[in-house]
Short mmCIF file of C-alpha atoms in Angstrom, two decimals:
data_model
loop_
_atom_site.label_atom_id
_atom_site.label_comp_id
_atom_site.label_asym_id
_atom_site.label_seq_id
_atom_site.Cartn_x
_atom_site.Cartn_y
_atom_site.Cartn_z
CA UNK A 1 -30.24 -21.09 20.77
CA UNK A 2 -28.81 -17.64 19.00
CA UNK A 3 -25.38 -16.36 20.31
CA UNK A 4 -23.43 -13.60 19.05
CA UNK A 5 -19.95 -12.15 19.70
CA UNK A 6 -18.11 -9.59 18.01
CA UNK A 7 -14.51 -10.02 16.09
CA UNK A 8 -12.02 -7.41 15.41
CA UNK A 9 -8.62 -8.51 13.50
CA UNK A 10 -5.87 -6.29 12.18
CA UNK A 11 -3.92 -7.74 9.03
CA UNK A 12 -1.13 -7.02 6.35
CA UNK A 13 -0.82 -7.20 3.16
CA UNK A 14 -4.20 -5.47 3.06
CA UNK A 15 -2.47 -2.38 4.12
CA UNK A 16 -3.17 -3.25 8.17
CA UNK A 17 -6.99 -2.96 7.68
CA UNK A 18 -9.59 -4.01 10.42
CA UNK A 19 -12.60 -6.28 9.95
CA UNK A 20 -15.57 -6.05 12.34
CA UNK A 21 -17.87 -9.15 11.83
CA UNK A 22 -20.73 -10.11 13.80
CA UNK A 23 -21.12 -14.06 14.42
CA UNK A 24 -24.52 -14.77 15.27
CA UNK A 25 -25.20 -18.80 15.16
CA UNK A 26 -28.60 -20.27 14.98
CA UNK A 27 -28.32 -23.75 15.08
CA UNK A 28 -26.22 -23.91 11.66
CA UNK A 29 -22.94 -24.98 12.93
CA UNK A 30 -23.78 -28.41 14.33
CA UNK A 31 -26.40 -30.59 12.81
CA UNK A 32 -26.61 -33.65 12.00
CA UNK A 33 -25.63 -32.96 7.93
CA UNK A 34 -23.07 -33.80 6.50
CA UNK A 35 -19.96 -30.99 6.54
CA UNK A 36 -19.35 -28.90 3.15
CA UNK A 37 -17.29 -25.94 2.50
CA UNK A 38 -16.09 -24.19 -0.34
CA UNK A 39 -13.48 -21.40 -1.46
CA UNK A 40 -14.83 -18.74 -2.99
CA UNK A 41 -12.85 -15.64 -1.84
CA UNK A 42 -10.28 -14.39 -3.70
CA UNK A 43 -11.50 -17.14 -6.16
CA UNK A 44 -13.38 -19.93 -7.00
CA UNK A 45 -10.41 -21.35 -9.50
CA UNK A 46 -8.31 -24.06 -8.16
CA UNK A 47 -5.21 -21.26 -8.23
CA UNK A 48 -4.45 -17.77 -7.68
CA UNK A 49 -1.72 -15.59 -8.15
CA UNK A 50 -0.29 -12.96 -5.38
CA UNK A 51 2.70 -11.13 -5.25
CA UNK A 52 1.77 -10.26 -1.30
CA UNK A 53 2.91 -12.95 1.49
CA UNK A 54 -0.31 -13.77 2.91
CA UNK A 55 -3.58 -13.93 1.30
CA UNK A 56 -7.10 -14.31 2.63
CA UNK A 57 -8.99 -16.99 1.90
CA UNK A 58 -13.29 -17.67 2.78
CA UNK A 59 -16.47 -18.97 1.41
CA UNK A 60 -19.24 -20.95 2.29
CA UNK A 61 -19.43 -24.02 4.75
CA UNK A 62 -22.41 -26.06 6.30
CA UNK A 63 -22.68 -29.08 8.95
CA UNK A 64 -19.21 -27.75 10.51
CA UNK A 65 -18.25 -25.51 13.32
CA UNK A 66 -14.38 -25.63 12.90
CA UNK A 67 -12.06 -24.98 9.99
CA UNK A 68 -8.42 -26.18 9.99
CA UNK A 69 -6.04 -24.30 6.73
CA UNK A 70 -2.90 -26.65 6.32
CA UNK A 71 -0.16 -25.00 4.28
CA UNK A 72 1.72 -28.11 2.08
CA UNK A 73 4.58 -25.55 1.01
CA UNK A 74 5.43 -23.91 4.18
CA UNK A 75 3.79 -26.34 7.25
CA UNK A 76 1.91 -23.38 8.07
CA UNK A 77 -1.33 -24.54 10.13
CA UNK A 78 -3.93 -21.84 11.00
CA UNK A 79 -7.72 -21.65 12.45
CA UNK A 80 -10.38 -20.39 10.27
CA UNK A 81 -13.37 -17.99 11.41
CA UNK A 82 -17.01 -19.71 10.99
CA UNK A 83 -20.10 -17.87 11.54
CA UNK A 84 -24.00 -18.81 10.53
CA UNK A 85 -26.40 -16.01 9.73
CA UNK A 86 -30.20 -17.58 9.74
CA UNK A 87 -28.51 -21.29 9.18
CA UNK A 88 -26.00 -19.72 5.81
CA UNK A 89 -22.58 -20.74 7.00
CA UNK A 90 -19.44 -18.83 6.04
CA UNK A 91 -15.91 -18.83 6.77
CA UNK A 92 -12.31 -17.21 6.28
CA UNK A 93 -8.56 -17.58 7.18
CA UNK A 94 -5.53 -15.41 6.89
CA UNK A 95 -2.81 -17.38 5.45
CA UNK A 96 0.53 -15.74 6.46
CA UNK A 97 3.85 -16.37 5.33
CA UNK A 98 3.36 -17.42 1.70
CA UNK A 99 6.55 -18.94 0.40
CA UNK A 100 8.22 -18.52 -3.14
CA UNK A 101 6.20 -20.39 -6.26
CA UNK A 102 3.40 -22.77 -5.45
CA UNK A 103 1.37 -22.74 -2.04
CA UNK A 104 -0.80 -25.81 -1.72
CA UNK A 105 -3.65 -25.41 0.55
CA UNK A 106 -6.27 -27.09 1.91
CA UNK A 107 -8.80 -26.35 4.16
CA UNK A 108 -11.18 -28.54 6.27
CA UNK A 109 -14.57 -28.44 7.80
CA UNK A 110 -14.59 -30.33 10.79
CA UNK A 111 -18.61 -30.71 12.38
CA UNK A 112 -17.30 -30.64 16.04
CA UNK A 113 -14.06 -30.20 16.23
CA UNK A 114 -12.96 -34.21 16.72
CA UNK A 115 -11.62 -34.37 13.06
CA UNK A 116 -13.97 -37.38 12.30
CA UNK A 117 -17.14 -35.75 10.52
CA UNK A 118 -15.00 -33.60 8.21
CA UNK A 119 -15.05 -32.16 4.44
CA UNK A 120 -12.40 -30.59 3.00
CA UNK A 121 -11.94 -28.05 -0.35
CA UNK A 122 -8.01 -27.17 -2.10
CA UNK A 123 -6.09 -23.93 -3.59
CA UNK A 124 -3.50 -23.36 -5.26
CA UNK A 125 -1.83 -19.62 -4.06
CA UNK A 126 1.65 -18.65 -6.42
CA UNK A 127 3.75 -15.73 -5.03
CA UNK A 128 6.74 -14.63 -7.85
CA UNK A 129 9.83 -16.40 -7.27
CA UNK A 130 11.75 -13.36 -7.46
CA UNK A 131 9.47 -10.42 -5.89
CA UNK A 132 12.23 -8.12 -6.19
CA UNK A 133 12.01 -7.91 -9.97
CA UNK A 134 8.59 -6.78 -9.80
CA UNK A 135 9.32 -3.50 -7.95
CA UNK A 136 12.16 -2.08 -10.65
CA UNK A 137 11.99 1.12 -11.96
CA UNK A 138 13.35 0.23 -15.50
CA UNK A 139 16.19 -1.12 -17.44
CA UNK A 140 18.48 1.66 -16.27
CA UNK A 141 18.74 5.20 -15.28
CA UNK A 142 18.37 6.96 -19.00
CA UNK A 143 15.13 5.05 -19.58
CA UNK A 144 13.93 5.50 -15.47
CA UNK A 145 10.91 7.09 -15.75
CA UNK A 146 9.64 6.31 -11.39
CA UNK A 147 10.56 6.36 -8.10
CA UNK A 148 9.88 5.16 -4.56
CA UNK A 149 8.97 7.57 -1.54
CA UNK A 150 9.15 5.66 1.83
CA UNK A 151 5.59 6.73 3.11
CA UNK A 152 6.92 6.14 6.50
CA UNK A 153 9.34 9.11 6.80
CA UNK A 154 8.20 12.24 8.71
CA UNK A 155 8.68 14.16 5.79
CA UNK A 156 7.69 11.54 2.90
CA UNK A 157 11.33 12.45 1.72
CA UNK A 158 13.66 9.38 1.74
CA UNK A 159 13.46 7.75 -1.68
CA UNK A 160 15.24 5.51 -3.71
CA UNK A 161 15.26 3.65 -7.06
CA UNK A 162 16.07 0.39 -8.61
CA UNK A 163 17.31 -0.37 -12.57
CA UNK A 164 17.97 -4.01 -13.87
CA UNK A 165 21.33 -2.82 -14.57
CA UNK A 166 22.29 -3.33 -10.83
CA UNK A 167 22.29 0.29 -10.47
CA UNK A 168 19.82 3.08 -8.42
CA UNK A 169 19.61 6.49 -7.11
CA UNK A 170 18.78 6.82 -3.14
CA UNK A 171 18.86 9.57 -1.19
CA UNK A 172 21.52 10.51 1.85
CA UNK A 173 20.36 10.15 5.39
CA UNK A 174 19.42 7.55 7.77
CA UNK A 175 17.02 9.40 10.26
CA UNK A 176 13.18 9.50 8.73
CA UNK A 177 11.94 11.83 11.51
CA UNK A 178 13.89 14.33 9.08
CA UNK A 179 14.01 16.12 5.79
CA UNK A 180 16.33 13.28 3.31
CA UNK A 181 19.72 14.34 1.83
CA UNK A 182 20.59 14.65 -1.55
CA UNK A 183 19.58 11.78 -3.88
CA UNK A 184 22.89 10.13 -5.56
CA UNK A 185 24.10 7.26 -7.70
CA UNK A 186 23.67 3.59 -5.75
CA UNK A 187 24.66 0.16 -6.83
CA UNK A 188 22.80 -2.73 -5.55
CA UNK A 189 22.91 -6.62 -5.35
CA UNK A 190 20.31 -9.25 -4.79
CA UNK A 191 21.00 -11.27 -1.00
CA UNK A 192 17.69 -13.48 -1.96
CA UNK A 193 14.45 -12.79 -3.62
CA UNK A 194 12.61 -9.83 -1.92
CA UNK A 195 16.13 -9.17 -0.21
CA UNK A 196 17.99 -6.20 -1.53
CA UNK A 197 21.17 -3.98 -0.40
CA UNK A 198 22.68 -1.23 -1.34
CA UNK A 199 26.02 -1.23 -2.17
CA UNK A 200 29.27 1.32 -1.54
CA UNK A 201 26.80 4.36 -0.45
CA UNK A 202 27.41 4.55 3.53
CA UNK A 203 25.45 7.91 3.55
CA UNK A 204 22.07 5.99 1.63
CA UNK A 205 19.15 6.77 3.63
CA UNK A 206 18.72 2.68 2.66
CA UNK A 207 21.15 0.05 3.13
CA UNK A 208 19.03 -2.68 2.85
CA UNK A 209 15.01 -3.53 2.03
CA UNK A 210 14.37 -6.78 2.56
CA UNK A 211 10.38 -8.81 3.02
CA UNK A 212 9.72 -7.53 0.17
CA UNK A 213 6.04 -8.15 -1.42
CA UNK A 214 4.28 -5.54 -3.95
CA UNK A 215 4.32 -4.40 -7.32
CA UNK A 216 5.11 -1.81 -9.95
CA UNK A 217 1.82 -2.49 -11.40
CA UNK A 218 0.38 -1.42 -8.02
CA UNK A 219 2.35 0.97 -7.62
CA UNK A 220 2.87 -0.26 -3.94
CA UNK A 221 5.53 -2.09 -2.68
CA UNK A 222 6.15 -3.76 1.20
CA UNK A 223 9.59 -3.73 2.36
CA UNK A 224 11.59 -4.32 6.06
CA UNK A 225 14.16 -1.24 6.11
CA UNK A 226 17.73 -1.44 7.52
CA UNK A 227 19.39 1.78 7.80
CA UNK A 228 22.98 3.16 8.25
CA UNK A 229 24.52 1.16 11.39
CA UNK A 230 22.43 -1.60 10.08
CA UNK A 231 19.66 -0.37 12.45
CA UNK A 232 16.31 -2.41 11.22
CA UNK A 233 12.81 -1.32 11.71
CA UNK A 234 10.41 -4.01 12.73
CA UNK A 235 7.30 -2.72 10.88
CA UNK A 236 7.04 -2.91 7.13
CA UNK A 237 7.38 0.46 5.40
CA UNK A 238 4.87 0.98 2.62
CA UNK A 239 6.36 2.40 -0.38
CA UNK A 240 4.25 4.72 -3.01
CA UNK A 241 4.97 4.42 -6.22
CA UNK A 242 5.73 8.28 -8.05
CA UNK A 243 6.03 8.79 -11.81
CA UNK A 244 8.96 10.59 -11.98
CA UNK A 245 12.26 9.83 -12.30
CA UNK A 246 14.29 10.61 -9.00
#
């Protein structure tokens, strides 16, 4: 017997992104074989590197119905997605919350749900230990050559910069539903690593980024914003990368 139902997820780091997928079973998910499954997606090496928090991870799977993803590192337990297409089994799971260094993961193929016909398959995911240091702008301000632009203000206008030295540039005003101030000499220091704040600049449009995941390289970078007041913001602002030194 042939069922189908329709799945529609929304999930970060992939820049909130929705996935339609169409499960239609035809008698793959529970025979009488013997369970298999296998990561393939991101990779089909034992590790892989991210610099984002969560990561999704899928493949290939037979003789099961359920997958279970165990997180060693964190305790984090989630339910993967399995659907057959003319008996080809596949699966995935969003891992969330991706700690610092070395994420062991396992996931398991269990035929019926009971946890006693079961097979299971392992990864390896490695955030940076310091995510921060991936999002600097260079050593210090004579050799900046790149900026941030919060692409959540109204006005894409609120920007800021980060040098090794401990110093920055940001500009001056808190409220992004209008036009930033002036951009102006900042000091910063580290509170953990993806946790920065800005230091002696009460005017900074930013007092504080912290969550943060992303890259220079991508020229994206995730970050939870706490204004002046120490107002936060809930939702991650995305910022863009420009090549130009602020």
């Amino acid at each position: 017997m042939c069922s189908a139902r329709t799945l529609l997820r929304a999930f970060l780091p992939f820049h909130s992104l929705a996935l339609v997928v169409l499960l239609f079973a035809c008698g793959g998910g529970g025979d009488s074989d013997s369970p298999s499954i296998v990561i393939s997606t991101p990779t089909t090496a034992p590790t892989y590197a991210t610099v984002w928090t969560d990561v999704r991870l899928g493949g290939s799977i037979s003789g099961a119905s359920f997958v279970h993803v165990t997180n060693a590192a964190t305790g984090f337990n989630t339910e993967g997605y399995v659907f057959y297409n003319q008996g080809i089994g596949s699966w995935f799971a969003d891992i969330q919350g991706l700690t610092f260094g070395d994420n062991p993961i396992t996931v398991v193929a269990d035929e019926d749900g009971r946890g006693v016909n079961t097979a299971s398959d392992r990864i390896t995911v490695t955030r940076p230990t310091v995510p921060f240091e991936l999002i600097l702008n260079g050593t210090d301000a004579t050799g900046a050559t790149s900026h941030w632009i919060d692409a959540h203000s109204l006005f894409e206008s609120h920007k800021i910069a980060f040098y090794a030295d401990g110093t920055g540039r940001s500009t001056t005003g808190s409220l992004f539903s209008e036009q930033a101030g002036t951009a102006v000499d900042i000091t910063w220091t580290l509170q953990g690593p993806d946790d920065i704040l800005v230091v002696g600049c009460a005017d900074c449009s930013f007092q504080r980024i912290s969550r943060i995941s992303g890259s220079l390289e991508e020229a994206l970078f995730l970050g939870q914003v706490e204004t002046v007041g120490g107002v936060g913001e809930v939702a991650l602002h995305a910022f863009i990368l420009v090549q130009e030194r602020l």
